[in-house]
Coordinates of C-alpha atoms in Angstrom, one line a residue:
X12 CA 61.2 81.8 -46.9
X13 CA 58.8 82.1 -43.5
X14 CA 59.5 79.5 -41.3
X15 CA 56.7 77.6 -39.8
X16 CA 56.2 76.4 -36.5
X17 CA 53.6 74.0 -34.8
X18 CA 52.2 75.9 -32.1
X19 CA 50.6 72.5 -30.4
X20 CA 54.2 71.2 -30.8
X21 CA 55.8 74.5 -29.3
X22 CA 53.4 74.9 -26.6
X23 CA 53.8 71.0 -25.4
X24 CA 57.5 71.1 -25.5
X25 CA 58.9 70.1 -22.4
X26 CA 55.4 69.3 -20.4
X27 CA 56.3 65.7 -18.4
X28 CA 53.5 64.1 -18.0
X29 CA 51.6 65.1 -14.5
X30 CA 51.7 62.2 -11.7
X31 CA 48.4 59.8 -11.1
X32 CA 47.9 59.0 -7.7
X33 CA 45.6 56.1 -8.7
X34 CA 48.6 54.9 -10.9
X35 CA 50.7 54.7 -7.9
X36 CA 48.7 51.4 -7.5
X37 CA 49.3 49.4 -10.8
X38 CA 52.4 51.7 -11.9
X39 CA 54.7 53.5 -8.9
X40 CA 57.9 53.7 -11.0
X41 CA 56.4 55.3 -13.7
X42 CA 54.6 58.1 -11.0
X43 CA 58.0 58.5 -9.5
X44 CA 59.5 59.2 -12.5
X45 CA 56.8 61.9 -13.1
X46 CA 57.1 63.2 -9.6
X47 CA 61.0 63.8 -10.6
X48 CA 60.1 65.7 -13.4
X49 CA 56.8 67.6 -12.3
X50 CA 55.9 67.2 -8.8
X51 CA 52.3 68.1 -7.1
X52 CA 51.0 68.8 -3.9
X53 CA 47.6 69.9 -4.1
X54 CA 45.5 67.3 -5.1
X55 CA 47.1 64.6 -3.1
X56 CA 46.6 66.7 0.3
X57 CA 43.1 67.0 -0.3
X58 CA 42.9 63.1 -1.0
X59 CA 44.6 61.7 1.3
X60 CA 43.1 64.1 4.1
X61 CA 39.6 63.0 3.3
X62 CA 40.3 59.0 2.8
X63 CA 42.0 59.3 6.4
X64 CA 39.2 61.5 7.5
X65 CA 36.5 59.0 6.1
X66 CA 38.5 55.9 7.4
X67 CA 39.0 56.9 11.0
X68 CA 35.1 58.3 11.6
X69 CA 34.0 55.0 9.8
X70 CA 36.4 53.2 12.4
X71 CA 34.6 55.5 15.4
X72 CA 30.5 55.7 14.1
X73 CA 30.1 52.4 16.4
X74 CA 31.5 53.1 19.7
X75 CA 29.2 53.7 22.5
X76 CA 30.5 57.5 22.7
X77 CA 29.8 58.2 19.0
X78 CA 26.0 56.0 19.4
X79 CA 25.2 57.8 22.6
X80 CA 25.3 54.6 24.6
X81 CA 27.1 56.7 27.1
X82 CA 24.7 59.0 27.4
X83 CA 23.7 58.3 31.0
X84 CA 27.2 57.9 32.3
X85 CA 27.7 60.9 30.6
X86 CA 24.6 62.7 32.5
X87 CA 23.4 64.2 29.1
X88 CA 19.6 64.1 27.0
X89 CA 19.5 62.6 24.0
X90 CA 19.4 66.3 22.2
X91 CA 23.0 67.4 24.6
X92 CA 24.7 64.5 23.2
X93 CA 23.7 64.7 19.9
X94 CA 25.1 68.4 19.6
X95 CA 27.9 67.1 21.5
X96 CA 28.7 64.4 19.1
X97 CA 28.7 66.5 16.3
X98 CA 30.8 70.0 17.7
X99 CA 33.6 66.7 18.6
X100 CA 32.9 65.5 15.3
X101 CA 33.5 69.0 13.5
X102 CA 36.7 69.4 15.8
X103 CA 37.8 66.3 15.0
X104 CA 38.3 66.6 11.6
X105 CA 39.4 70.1 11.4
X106 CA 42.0 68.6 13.9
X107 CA 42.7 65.8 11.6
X108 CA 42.6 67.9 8.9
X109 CA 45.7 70.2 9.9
X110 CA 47.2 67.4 12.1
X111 CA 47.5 65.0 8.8
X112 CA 48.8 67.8 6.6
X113 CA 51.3 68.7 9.5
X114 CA 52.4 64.9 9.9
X115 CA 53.0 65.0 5.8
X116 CA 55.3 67.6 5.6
X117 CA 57.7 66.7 8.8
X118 CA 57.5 63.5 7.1
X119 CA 59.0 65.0 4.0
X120 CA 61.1 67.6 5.6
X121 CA 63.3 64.6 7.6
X122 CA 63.3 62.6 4.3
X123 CA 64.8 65.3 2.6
X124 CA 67.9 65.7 5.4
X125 CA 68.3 62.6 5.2
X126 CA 68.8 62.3 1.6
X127 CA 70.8 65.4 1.3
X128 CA 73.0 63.6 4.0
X129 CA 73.9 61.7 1.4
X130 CA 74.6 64.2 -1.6
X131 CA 71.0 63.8 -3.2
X132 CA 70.5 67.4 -5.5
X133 CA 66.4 66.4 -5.1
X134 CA 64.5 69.4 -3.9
X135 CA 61.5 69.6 -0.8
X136 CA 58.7 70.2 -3.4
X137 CA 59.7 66.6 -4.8
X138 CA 60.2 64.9 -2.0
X139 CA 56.9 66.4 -0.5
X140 CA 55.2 65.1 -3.6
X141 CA 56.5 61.7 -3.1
X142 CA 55.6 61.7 0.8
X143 CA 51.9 62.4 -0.1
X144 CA 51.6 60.5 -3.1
X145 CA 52.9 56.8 -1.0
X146 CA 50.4 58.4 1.7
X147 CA 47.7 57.8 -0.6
X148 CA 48.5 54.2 -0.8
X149 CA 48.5 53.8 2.7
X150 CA 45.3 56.0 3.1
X151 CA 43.5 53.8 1.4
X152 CA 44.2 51.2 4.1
X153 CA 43.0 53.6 6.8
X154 CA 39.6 54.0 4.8
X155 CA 39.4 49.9 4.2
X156 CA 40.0 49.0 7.3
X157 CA 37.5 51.7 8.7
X158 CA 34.8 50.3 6.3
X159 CA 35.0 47.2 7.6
X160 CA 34.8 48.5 10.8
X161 CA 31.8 50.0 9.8
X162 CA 30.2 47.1 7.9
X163 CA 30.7 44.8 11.3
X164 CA 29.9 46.9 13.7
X165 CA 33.0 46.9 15.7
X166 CA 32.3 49.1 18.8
X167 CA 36.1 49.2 19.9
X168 CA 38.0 49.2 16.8
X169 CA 41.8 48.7 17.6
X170 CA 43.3 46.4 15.2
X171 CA 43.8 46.8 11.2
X172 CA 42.2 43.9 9.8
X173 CA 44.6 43.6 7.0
X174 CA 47.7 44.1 9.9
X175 CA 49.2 40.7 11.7
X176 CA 47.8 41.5 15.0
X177 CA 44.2 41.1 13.3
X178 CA 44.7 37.1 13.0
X179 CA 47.3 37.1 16.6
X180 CA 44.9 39.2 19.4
X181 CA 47.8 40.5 21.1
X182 CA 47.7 42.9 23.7
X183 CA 50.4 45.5 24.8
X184 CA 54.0 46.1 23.4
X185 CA 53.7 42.5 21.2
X186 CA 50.0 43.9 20.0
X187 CA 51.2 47.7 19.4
X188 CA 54.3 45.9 17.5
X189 CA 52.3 42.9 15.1
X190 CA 50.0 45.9 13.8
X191 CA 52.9 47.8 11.8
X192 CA 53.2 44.5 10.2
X193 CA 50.0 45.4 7.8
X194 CA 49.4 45.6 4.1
X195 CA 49.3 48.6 3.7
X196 CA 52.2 50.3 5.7
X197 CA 54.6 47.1 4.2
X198 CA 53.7 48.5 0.8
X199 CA 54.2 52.0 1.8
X200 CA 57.7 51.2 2.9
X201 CA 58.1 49.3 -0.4
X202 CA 57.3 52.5 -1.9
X203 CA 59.5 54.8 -0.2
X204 CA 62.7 52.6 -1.3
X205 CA 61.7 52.9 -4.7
X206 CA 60.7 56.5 -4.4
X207 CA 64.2 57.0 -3.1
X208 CA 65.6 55.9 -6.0
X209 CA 63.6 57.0 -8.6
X210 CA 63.0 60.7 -7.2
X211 CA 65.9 61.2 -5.1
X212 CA 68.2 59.2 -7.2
X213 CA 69.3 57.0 -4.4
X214 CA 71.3 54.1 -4.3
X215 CA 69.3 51.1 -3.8
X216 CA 71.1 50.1 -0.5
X217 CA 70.9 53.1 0.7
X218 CA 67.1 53.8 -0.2
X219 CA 66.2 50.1 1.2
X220 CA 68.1 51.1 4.2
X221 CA 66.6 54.2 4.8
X222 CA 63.2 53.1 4.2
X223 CA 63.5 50.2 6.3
X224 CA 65.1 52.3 9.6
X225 CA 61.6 54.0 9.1
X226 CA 60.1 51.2 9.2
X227 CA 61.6 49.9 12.8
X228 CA 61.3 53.5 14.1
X229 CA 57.6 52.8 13.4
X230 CA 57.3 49.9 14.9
X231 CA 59.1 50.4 17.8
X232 CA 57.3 53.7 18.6
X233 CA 53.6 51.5 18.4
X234 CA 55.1 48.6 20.8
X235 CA 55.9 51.7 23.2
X236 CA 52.6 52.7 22.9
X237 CA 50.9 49.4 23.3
X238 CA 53.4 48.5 26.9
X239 CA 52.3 52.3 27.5
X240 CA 48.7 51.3 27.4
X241 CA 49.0 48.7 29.3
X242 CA 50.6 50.9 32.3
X243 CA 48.1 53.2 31.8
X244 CA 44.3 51.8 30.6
X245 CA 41.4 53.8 29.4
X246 CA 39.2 54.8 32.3

């Protein structure tokens, strides 16, 4: 006797179920898990680019450079700095483009060393697909706070307005250091520790600890930038 086989059933064995990045808000285990088993790339570059694309010209369409308020400091028609804006505009986010991709995959390349350090068998395509996927989350913070921005008409847009320095008003090292305590970068370092686990396979010490030394790098790199500032103004 013939035996019979289920083609749908043959043809969907083995197929995990792909990642959501819009999951990674409600569900982050369960993406990580996915991410294990099928990780992608595409879809979450593209994303991510555009929200921090959209958040940081949203951030900028108020200042005086971007509303040709400068134009007469800047000895230019109306017509010069209106073409002006927008070649700087088209440069910018062709720059920001390749710059964010760029920052994405050094991201993932150090997470990677870092867990092979300590005998992880996780390979660069996964961890790349976790690195973009927690960028999402935290992209979405960059296009929030850039639509508030927006919204208010905040000419010099420095502060996050979901970060601590928001509600503080610091200035310098303590300002460049109270905005890395924000929403959005707090839950992005939550999701690293977990992503450590759950993709790299982790301990949980050592994925908290890991995720957390990120963390301080961060912030100590933005108070260095805010006393650096502070040296050195804006003409």
């Amino acid at each position: 006797m013939e035996q019979q086989t289920n083609p749908a059933v043959e043809g969907n064995a083995f197929q995990p179920p792909k990642p959501s990045l819009f999951g990674m808000i409600m569900n982050p285990g369960e993406q990580f898990d996915r991410i294990r088993q099928k990780p992608k790339v595409l879809v979450g570059f593209l994303l991510v680019t555009l929200f921090l694309l959209a958040g940081t010209f949203l951030s900028l369409a108020n200042s005086p450079e971007i509303t040709g308020e400068l134009t007469s400091e800047l000895g230019m028609t109306a017509e010069e700095a209106a073409m002006f804006g927008t070649v700087m505009g088209v440069v910018g986010i062709v720059a920001g483009g390749i710059g964010s991709i760029i920052v994405l995959i050094i991201m993932a390349a150090i997470t990677l060393a870092i867990a092979k350090m300590t005998g992880s068998a996780v390979k660069f395509k996964q961890i790349l697909s976790m690195t973009i996927y927690i960028a999402f989350v935290t992209s979405i913070g960059t296009l929030l706070n850039g639509l508030i921005a927006f919204l208010v008409k905040e000419e010099n847009y420095i502060n996050p307005y979901t970060s601590l320095n928001s509600i503080v008003g610091a200035e310098g090292g303590l300002g460049g250091l109270l905005m890395t305590f924000e929403v959005f970068t707090i839950w992005g370092t939550i999701l690293t520790a977990i992503g450590l686990q759950r993709v790299a396979g982790l301990s949980k010490a050592a994925a908290w600890t890991i995720a957390i030394v990120f963390f301080v790098i961060g912030a100590v790199l933005a108070a260095a930038g805010g006393v650096l500032e502070g040296i050195f103004p804006a003409a």
